[in-house]
Each structure stands twice: as C-alpha cells, then as structure tokens.
Coordinates of C-alpha atoms and ligand atoms in Angstrom, one line a residue:
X30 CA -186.8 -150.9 40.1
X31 CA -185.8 -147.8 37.7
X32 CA -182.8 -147.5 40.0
X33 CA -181.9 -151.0 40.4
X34 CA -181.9 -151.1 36.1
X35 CA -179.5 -148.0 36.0
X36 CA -176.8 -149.4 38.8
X37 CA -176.7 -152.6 37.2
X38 CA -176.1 -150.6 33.8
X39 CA -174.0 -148.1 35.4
X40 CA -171.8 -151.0 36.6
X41 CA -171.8 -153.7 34.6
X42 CA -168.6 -153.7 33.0
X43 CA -167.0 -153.9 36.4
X44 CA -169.4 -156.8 37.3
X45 CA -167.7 -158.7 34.6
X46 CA -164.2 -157.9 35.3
X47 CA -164.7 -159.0 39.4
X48 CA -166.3 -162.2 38.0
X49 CA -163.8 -163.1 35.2
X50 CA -161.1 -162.7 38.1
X51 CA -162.6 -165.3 40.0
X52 CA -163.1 -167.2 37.0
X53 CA -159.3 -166.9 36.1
X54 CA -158.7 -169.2 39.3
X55 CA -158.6 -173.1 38.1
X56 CA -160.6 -174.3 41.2
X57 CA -160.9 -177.9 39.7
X58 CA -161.8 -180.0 42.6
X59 CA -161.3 -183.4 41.0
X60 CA -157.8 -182.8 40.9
X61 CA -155.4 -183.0 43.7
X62 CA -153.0 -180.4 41.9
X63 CA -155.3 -177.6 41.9
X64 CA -154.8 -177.5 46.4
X65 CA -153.3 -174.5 45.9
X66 CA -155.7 -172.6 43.7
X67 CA -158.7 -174.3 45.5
X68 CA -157.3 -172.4 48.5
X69 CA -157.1 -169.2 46.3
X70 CA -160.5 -169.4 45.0
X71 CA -161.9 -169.3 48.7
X72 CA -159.9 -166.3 49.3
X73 CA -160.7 -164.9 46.6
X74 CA -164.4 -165.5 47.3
X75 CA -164.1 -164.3 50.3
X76 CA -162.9 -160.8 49.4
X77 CA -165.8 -160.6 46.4
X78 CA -168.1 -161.0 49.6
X79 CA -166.6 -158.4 51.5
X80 CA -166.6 -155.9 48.3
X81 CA -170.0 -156.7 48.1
X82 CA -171.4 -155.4 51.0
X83 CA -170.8 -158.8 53.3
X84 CA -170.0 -157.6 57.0
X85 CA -168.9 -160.7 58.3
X86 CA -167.0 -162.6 56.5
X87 CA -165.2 -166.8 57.0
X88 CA -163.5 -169.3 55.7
X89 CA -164.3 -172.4 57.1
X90 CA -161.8 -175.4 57.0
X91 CA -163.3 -178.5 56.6
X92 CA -161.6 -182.3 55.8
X93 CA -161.7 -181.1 51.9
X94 CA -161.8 -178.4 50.8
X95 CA -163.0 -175.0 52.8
X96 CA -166.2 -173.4 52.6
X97 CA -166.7 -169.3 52.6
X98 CA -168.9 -168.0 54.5
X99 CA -170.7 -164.2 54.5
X100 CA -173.2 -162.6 55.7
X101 CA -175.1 -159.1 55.8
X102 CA -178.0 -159.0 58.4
X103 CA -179.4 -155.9 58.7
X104 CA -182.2 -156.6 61.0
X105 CA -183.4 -159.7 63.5
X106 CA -187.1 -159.3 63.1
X107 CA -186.2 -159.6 59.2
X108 CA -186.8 -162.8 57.5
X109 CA -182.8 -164.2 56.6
X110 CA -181.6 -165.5 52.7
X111 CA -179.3 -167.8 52.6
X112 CA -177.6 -168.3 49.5
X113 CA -175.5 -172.1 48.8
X114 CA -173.3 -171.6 45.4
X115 CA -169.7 -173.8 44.4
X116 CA -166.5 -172.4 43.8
X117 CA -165.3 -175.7 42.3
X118 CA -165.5 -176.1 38.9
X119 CA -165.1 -179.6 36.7
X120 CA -161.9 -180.3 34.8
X121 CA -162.1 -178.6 31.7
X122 CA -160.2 -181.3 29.5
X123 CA -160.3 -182.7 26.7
X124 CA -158.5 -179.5 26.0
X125 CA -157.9 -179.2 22.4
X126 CA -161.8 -178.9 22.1
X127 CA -161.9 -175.8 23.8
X128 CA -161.7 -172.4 21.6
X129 CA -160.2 -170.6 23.8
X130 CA -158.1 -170.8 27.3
X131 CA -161.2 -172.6 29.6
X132 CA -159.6 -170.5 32.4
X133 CA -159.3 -167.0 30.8
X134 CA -162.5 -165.5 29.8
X135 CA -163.7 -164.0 26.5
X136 CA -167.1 -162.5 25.8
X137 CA -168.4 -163.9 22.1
X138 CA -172.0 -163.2 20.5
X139 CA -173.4 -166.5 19.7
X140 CA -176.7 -167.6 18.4
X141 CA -178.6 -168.5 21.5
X142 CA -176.8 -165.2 23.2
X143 CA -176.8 -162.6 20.4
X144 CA -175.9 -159.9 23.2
X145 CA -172.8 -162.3 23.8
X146 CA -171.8 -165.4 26.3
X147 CA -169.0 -165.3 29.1
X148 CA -167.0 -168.6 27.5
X149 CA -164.9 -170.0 30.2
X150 CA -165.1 -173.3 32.6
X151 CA -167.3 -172.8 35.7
X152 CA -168.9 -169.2 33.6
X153 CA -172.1 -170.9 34.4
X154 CA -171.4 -173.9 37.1
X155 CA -171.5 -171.9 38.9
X156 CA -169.2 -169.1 39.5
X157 CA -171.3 -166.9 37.4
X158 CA -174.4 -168.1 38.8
X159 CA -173.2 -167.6 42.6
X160 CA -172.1 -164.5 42.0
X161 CA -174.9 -162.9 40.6
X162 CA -175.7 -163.3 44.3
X163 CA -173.1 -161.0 45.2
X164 CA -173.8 -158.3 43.2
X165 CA -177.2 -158.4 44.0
X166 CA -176.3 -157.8 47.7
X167 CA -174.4 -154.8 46.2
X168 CA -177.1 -153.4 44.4
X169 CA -179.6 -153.6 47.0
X170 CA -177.7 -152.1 49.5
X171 CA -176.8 -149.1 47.3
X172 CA -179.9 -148.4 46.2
X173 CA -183.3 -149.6 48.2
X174 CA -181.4 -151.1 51.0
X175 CA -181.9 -154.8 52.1
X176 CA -185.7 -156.2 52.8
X177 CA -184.1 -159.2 54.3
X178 CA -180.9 -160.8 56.4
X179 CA -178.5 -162.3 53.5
X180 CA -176.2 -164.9 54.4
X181 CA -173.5 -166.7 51.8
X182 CA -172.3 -170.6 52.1
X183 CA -170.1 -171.3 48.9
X184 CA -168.6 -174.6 48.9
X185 CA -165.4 -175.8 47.4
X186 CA -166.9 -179.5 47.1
X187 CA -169.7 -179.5 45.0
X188 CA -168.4 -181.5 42.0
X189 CA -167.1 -183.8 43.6
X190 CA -169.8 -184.7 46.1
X191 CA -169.9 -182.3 48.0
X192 CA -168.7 -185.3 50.8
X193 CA -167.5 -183.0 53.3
X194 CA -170.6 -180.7 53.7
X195 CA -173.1 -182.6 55.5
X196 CA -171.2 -182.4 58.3
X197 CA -170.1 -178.8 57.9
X198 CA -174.1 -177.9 57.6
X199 CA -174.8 -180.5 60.8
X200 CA -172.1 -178.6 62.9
X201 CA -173.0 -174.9 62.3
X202 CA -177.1 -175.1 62.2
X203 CA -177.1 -172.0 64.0
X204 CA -174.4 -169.8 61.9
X205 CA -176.7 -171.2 59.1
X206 CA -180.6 -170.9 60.0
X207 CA -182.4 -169.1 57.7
X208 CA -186.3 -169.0 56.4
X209 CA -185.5 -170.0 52.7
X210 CA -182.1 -171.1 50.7
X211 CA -181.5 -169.3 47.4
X212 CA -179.4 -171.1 44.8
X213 CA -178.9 -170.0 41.1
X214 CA -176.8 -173.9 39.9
X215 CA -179.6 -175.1 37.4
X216 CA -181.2 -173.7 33.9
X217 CA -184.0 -171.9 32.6
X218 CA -185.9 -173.0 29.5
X219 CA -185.1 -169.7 27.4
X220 CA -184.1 -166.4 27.6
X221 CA -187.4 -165.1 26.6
X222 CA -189.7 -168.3 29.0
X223 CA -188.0 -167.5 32.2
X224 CA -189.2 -171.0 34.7
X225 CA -188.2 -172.2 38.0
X226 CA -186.4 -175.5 38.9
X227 CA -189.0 -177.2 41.1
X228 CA -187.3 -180.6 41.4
X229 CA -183.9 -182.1 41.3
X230 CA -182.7 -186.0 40.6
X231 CA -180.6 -187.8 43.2
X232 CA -177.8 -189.6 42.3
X233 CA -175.8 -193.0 43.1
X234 CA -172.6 -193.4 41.6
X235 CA -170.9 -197.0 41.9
X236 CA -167.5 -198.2 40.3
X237 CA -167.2 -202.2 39.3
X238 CA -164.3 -204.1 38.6
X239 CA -164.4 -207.4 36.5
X240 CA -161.4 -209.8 36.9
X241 CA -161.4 -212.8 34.3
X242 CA -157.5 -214.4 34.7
X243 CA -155.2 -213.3 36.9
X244 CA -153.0 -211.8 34.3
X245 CA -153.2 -210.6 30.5
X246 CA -153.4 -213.1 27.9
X247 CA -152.0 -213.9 24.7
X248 CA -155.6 -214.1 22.9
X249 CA -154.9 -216.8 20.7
X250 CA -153.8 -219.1 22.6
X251 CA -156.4 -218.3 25.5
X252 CA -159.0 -216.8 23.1
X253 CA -162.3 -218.8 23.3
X254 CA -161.6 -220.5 26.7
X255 CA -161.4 -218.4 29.1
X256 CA -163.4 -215.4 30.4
X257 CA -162.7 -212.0 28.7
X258 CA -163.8 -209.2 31.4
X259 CA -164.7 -207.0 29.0
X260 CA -167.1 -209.3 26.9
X261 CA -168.4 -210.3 30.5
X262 CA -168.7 -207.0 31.6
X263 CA -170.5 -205.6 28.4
X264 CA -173.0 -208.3 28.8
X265 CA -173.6 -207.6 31.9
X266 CA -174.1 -204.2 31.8
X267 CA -176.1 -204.8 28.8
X268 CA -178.7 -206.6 30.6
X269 CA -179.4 -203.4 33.3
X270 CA -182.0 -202.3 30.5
X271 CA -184.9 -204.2 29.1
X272 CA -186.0 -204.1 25.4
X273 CA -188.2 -201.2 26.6
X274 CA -185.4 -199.2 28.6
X275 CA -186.6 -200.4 32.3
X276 CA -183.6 -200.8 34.5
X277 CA -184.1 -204.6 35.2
X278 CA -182.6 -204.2 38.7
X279 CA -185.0 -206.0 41.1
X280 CA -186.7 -203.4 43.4
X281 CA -185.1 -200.0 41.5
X282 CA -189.0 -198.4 40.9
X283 CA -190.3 -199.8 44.3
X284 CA -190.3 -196.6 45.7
X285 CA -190.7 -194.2 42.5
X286 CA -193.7 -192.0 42.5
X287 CA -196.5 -192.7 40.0
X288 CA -197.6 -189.4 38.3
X289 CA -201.1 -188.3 38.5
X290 CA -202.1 -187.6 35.0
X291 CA -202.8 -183.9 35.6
X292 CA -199.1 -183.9 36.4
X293 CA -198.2 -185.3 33.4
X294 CA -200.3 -182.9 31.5
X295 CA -198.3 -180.3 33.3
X296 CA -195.1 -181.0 31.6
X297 CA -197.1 -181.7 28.5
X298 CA -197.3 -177.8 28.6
X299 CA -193.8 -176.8 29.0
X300 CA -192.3 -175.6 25.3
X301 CA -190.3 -178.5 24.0
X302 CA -189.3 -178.9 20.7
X303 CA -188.2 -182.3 20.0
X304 CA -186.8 -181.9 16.2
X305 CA -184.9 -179.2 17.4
X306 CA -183.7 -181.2 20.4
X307 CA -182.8 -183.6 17.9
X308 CA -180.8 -181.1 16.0
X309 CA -178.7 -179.8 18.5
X310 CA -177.4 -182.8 19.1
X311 CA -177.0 -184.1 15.9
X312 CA -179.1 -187.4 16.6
X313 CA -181.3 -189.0 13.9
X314 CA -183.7 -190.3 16.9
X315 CA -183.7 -190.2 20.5
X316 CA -183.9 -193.3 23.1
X317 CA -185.6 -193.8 26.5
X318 CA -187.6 -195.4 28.6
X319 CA -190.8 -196.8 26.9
X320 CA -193.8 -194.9 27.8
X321 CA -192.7 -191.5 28.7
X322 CA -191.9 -188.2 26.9
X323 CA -188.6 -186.9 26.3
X324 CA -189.5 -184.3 29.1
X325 CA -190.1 -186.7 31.7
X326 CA -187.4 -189.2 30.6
X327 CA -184.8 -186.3 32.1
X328 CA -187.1 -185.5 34.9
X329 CA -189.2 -187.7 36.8
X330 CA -187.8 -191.0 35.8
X331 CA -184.8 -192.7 37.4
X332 CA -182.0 -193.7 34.8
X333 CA -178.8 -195.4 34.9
X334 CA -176.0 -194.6 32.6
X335 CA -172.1 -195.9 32.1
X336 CA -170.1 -192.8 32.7
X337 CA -166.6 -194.2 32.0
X338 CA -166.1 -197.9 30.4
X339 CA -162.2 -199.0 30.0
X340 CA -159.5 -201.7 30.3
X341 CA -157.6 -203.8 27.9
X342 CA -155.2 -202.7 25.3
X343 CA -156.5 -199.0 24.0
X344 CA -152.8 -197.4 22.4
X345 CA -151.6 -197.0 18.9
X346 CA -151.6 -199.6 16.8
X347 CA -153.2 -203.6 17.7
X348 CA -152.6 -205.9 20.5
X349 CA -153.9 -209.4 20.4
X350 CA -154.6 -209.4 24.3
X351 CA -157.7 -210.8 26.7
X352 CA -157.0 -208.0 29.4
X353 CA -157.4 -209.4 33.0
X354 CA -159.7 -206.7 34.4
X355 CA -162.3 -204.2 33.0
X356 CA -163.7 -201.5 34.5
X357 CA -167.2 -198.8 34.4
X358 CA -168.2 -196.4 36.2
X359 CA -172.2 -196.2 36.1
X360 CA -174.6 -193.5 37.6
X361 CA -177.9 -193.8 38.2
X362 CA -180.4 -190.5 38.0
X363 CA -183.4 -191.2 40.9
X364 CA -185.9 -189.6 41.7
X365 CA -187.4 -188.5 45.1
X366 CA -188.3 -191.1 47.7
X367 CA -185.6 -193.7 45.9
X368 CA -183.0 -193.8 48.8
X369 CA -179.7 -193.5 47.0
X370 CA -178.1 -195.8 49.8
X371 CA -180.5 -198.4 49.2
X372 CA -180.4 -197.9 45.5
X373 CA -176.6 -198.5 45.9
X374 CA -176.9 -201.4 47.7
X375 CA -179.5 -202.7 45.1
X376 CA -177.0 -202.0 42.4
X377 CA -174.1 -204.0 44.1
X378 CA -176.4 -207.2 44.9
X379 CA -177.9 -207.6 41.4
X380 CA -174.0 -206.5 39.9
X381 CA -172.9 -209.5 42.0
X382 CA -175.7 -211.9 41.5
X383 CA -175.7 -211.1 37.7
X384 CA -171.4 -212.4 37.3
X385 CA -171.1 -216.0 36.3
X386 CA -168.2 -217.5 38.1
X387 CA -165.7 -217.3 35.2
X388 CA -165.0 -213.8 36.8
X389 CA -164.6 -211.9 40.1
X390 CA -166.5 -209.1 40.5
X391 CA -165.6 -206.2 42.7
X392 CA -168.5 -202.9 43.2
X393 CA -167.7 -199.7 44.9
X394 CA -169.8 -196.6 45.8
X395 CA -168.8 -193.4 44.9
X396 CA -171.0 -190.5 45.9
X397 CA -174.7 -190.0 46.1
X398 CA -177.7 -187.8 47.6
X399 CA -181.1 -187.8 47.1
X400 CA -183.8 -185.8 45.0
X401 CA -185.9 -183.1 45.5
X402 CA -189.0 -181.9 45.1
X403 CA -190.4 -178.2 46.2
X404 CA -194.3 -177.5 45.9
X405 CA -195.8 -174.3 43.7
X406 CA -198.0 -173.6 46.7
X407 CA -195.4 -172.1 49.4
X408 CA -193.9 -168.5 49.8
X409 CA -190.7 -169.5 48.5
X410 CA -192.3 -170.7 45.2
X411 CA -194.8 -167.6 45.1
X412 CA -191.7 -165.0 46.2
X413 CA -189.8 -166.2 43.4
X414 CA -192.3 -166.3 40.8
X415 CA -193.1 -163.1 41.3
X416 CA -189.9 -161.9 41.1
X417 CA -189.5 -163.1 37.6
X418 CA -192.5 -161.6 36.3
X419 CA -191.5 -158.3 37.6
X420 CA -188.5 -158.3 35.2
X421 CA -189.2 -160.6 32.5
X422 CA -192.7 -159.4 31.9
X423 CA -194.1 -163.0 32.4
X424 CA -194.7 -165.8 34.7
X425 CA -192.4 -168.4 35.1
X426 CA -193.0 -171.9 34.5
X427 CA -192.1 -174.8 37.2
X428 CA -190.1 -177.4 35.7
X429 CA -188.3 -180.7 36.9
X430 CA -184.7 -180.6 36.3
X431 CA -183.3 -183.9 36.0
X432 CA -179.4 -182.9 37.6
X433 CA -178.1 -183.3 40.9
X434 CA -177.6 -181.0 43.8
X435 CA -177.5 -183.5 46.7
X436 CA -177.4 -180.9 49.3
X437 CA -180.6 -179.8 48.8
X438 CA -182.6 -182.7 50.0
X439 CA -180.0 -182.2 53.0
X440 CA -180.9 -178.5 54.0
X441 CA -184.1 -179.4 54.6
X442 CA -183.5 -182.6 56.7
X443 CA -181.0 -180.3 58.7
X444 CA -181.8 -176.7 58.9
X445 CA -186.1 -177.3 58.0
X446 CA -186.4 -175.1 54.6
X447 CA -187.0 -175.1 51.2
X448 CA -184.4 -174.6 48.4
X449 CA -185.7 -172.1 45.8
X450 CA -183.7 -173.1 42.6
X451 CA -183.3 -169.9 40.6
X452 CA -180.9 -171.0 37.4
X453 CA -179.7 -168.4 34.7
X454 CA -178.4 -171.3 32.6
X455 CA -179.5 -172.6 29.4
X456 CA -179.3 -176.2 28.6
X457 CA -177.1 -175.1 25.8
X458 CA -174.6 -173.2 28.0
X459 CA -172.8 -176.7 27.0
X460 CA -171.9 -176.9 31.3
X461 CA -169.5 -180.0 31.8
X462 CA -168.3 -179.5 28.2
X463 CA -165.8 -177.8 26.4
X464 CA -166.8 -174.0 25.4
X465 CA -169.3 -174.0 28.2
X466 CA -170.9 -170.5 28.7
X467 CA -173.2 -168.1 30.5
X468 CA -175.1 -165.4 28.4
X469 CA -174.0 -161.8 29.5
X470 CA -178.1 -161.1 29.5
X471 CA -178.3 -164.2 31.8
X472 CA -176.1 -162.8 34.5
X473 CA -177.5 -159.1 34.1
X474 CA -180.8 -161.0 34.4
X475 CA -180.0 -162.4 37.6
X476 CA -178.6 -159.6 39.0
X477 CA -181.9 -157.9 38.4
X478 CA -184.3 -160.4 39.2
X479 CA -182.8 -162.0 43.0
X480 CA -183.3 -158.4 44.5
X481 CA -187.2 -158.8 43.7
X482 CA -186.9 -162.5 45.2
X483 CA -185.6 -160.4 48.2
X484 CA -188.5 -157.7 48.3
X485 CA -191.2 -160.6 47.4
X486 CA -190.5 -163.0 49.8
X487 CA -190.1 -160.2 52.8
X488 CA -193.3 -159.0 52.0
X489 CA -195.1 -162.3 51.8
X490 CA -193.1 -163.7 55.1
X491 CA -194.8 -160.3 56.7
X492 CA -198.5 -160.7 55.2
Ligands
BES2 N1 -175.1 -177.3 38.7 C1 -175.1 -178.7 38.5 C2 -176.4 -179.4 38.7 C3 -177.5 -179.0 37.7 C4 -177.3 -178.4 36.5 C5 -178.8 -179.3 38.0 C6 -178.3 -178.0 35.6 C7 -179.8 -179.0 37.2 C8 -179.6 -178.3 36.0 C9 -174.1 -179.3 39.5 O1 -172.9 -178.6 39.6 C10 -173.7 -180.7 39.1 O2 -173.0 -180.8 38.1 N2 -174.1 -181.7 39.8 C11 -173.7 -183.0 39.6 C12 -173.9 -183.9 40.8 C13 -172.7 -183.9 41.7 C14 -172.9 -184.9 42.9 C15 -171.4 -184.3 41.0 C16 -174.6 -183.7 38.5 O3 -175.8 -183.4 38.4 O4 -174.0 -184.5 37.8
MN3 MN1 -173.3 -176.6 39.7
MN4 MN1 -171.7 -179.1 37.8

C-alpha cells in the first residue's frame, strides 16, 4: 500500500503528461474526418500499453474503427482482468463554449476539484478513465508485482455504438476470456462517498422523418390547408408522454421490473440533494415521471427523450415557409429486461400508427443495447468494494447509473462474466459538454484504488 502511495506520487507528473498526449489526439468517432487521427489514437494506445508493462500487444482491424489489444499474464493458474475502455471521444462542438482548446489539456482548480481538474474532451469519457488502467498495471508491476492475468480491449467505437464490436468480441472469445471485466466509463457520487455502478440503462435510438407536401410552401397561400410536418410532428411527439410522464407507447413497461420496496428504500439512502440538483442546473423545478424520485427517474425507469428536432426555415432573418419535411431524433433510456429491438420495433409501429394521413411518415433505427444489472452478492461486487474502502477509508455505495454502455449486457451473453463498473467521474465532470473534466484526485484515485480490485478479487477467487 505505503509503496504503491509513494510511486504514484513519485510519478505523477509524468502520468499526466503520457495521458494529455493521448488526449491531444482528436479521436472523434462521429466524424468521418478524424480517419486519420482515429488511426493514431490506436497507435498511440497501443504504445501507452506497451510502456506500461503490456507484453503482448494488437491492434485489431475491424469494419470501423480498430480495437487495441494488451495483455500481461503472469501466471495461468491466476485468475485473468480484463479491462474494456474507448479511445473515441464525442465531438467537442459547439466550440465557442469551450474555455480552452477541447483537445489541448490544462489543469485548473475548480470548486468540486479544489486540487484541480484535467479540462479537455474525452479527460473523463474515457481516456482518463481507461488509462488509469494502465498505470495501474505499471504500478503493480513495479512494486508488489501482479496478483492476477491483465488483459486490455479499448475500442475505437464506443460513442458511436460501438456497432462493430459484437462481432469482434464473438470472434476472439478465446484471446478474450477472462473471470471478471473491469471498466472505469461511469461516475461516483463524490469525491469524499466513493460508490459503485451496479446497473446501467439500455438504449434505442430511432430517427423519423415527417413529409407533409412534396415541396416547400409559400405559407400564405398554403397556410391553414395543408399539413405542416413540423406542427404534425410536434403533436405527435407530444403525445409519447401522458399528463403524468408515462410514455403512452402501447407495451413500452410490459417487460419493466417492479421494484420491491426494500429496493426502493435502498436508493432512498443514497445522498441526494435535490435543491442543490436544482441549482446546478439552474432549474426552478424538476419534471419526471409521476410517482418516482429524482433518483430512480435516471435509474430504474425507462425514458424517452428528443435528442435533435429540426427542419423548416432556421437562418437569419424570417421566412414565411410550410417546410416539406421535419425531422427528430428520439432516444429512449430502458431498463433491463426491455429488449431494445423490440422496444424499437414498438416505437416505429405506434410512430406509424399515431401519423394522420396528411403526412408520410418514415422511422429509422439507429443504435441500441440493452441494460444491466450486477448483484452486491458476487466476488466481483465484494473485490471491488473492498478495494475502495482500503483507500477511501469507507465503503462504497451501489448505485444505478442511468447511461449506456451497451457492451456490457454483451460480455456476459458472450464471454459468461460480470462487468465491475468502477467510474472516477463526477456527474459534474460536465462529460458530453463543453469544459468537460476529470479531477486530478480522481485519476490519482484510480490509480490507487484498481490495484486493490486486483489483490481483492485474487484473493477471494482463491478462498
Ligand atoms: N461513459 C458513457 C456512459 C456513462 C457515463 C454511463 C456516465 C454511466 C455514467 C459512455 O461513453 C456513453 O456516453 N454512452 C452513451 C451510449 C452510446 C451507445 C452512445 C450514452 O450513455 O449515451
Ligand atoms: Mn464512455
Ligand atoms: Mn460517452
């Protein structure tokens, strides 16, 4: 432990420089023009697992982009890590919000990180969450030595949909078997109430079109007789919610898990604050579905949300135009059990069946995966709790995270084991945004904490 603490300090600065070199990379994903520094990025992951202590090292092409692969394995009769992170990042626009350059680094002491915050796109999702991994492997191997096998899959895919993975996991089961998968992609409640992420929300992400007329019009002289595609399509999405929030799409909760009570008095527990939720956001009041807590609205309730809503004339000025087509892009939040495929094929019936003739209607699905829950009870649970009360002093608490990481609910189908979902992140590490961050004590934190995970979960896999 004493020697862990004193390589870690020893080495810090150097920790930050290898990661903010990595972060200098714009691996954005969503954006065909970034090929070429996607490529770099998995090269340049490639040597930070090598420098780490990896002794095998790949990249693996795949029909998007590639995915890295490392490994150290010390010992056969040793249980075997393996460790899922994304080199991708999202796009870091709108720009002009940003403080600084989203793809050059700066350290800055803020409120919630008063020992200071990495502020940079992907300093938390997740290039400084992965590669907390990697200096972990370092530490342990220069001071204790490795209680188990470690093996590394970073993917280059994960914002996006990760569509190219399934297959990639399917085809290499063996390069890939482990006892337990390690990922550091979600959040903890606070720097000082260190929990674990014990579930994840699926996802089912669909696209509609609305055509009224088969051109523009001039609205006065159509205005009032025809279709508009964006009234039609307002209303329409209007009427996925109830007065009470319910998503009114017939059959959406048929497969949603009731809570016990007990369960529910569970998250009851977990330190919330709703006024100064409320104040971080700048919201007088907050919205949801009827019946359940802030906490479980973004947890174990399914949601559906317009991500992106656009069409007519939107330029300077005023344009006295019915458009011809309108366009969303919703997403709906499940929760385990809800098949996302079904879910989708719910959503594009009732989308349909909702239109009135006055317009065509056209809905595509995007990507999607399914949720996940892990139980308290396991080694993988008990491995990792330990391991945060050895260096935060305290237990963690299990919480319900309500983001996606579809891949998850996939390693198990395919390779049989539990995800243990160590996050660093806080919620306000503003991730997806502009000025997104990771607090410098966060990644220290890590790099502490997953060699514990290590030693725990050895010595329970041998007892
Ligand atoms: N790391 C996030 C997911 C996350 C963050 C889960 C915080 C829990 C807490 C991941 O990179 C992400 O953004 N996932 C996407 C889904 C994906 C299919 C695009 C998401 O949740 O929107
Ligand atoms: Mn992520
Ligand atoms: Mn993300």
């Amino acid at each position: 432990m004493k020697s862990t603490l004193s390589y870690i300090q020893k080495n810090k600065k150097r920790f930050l420089e290898e990661l903010f070199a990595l972060i200098r990379i714009p691996s954005i994903s969503a954006d065909p023009a970034y090929a070429g520094e996607m490529q770099k990025a998995a090269e340049k992951v490639e040597m930070l697992l090598q420098e780490s202590g990896c002794t095998h090292t790949q990249i693996y092409a795949t029909a998007g982009y590639p995915v890295v692969y490392g490994s150290c394995l010390v010992d056969p009769k040793l249980p075997t890590v393996l460790v899922y992170g994304h080199y991708d990042v999202q796009p870091p626009d709108p720009l002009d919000l940003w403080d600084n350059d989203p793809f050059d680094p700066i350290v800055k002491k803020i409120k919630t990180h008063p020992e200071g915050a990495i502020f940079a796109r992907g300093a938390c999702d997740d290039k400084g969450q992965f590669f907390m991994h990697l200096k972990a492997l370092e530490v342990m191997l220069k001071t204790d030595g490795l209680p188990c096998n470690v093996k590394f899959m970073i993917e280059g895919e994960e914002e996006v949909g990760s569509d190219n993975l399934e297959a990639f996991v399917r085809e290499h089961t063996d390069l890939l078997s482990n006892d337990v998968i390690l990922i550091s992609d979600t959040g903890m409640l606070a720097n000082d109430t260190p929990s674990i992420t014990t579930g994840l929300r699926g996802l089912s992400y669909m696209e509609v079109e609305v055509t009224g007329p088969n051109r523009d019009l001039h609205s006065g002289l159509y205005g009032g007789a025809v279709a508009n595609p964006i009234n039609i399509l307002t209303q329409m999405i209007a009427s996925l919610h109830d007065k009470n929030n319910h998503v009114t799409i017939p059959g959406f909760y048929d497969k949603v898990e009731v809570l016990e009570n007990a369960d529910r008095k569970e998250i009851e527990k977990i330190p919330f604050s709703l006024s100064a939720y409320k104040a971080a956001l700048d919201i007088e009041d907050i919205h949801g579905e009827e019946g359940y807590s802030t906490l479980e609205r973004k947890s174990i309730r399914p949601t559906l949300d317009v991500n992106g809503i656009w069409g007519g004339y939107t330029g300077e000025g005023a344009k006295t135009v019915i458009p011809s087509k309108a366009f969303a892009k919703i997403s709906m939040r499940l929760v385990p059990n809800q098949d996302w495929k079904k879910i989708s094929q719910l959503f594009a019936d009732h989308f349909k069946a909702i239109a009135p003739k006055s317009v065509k209607v056209k809905v595509t699905e995007h990507h999607g995966g399914q949720g996940y829950v892990m139980p308290t009870s396991g080694v993988e649970f008990q491995a990792a709790s330990q391991a945060y009360e050895k260096t935060f002093g305290k237990p963690p608490i299990a919480v319900r995270d309500g983001g996606s990481i579809p891949i998850v609910a996939l390693f198990e189908e395919t390779l049989g084991s539990k995800t243990v979902l160590m996050g660093f992140g806080l919620d306000s590490d503003a991730i997806h945004s502009p000025n997104e961050h990771f607090g410098v004590f966060n990644f220290l934190k890590g790099i502490e904490t997953i060699p514990e995970f290590h030693k725990a979960f050895a010595n329970l896999k041998k007892g």
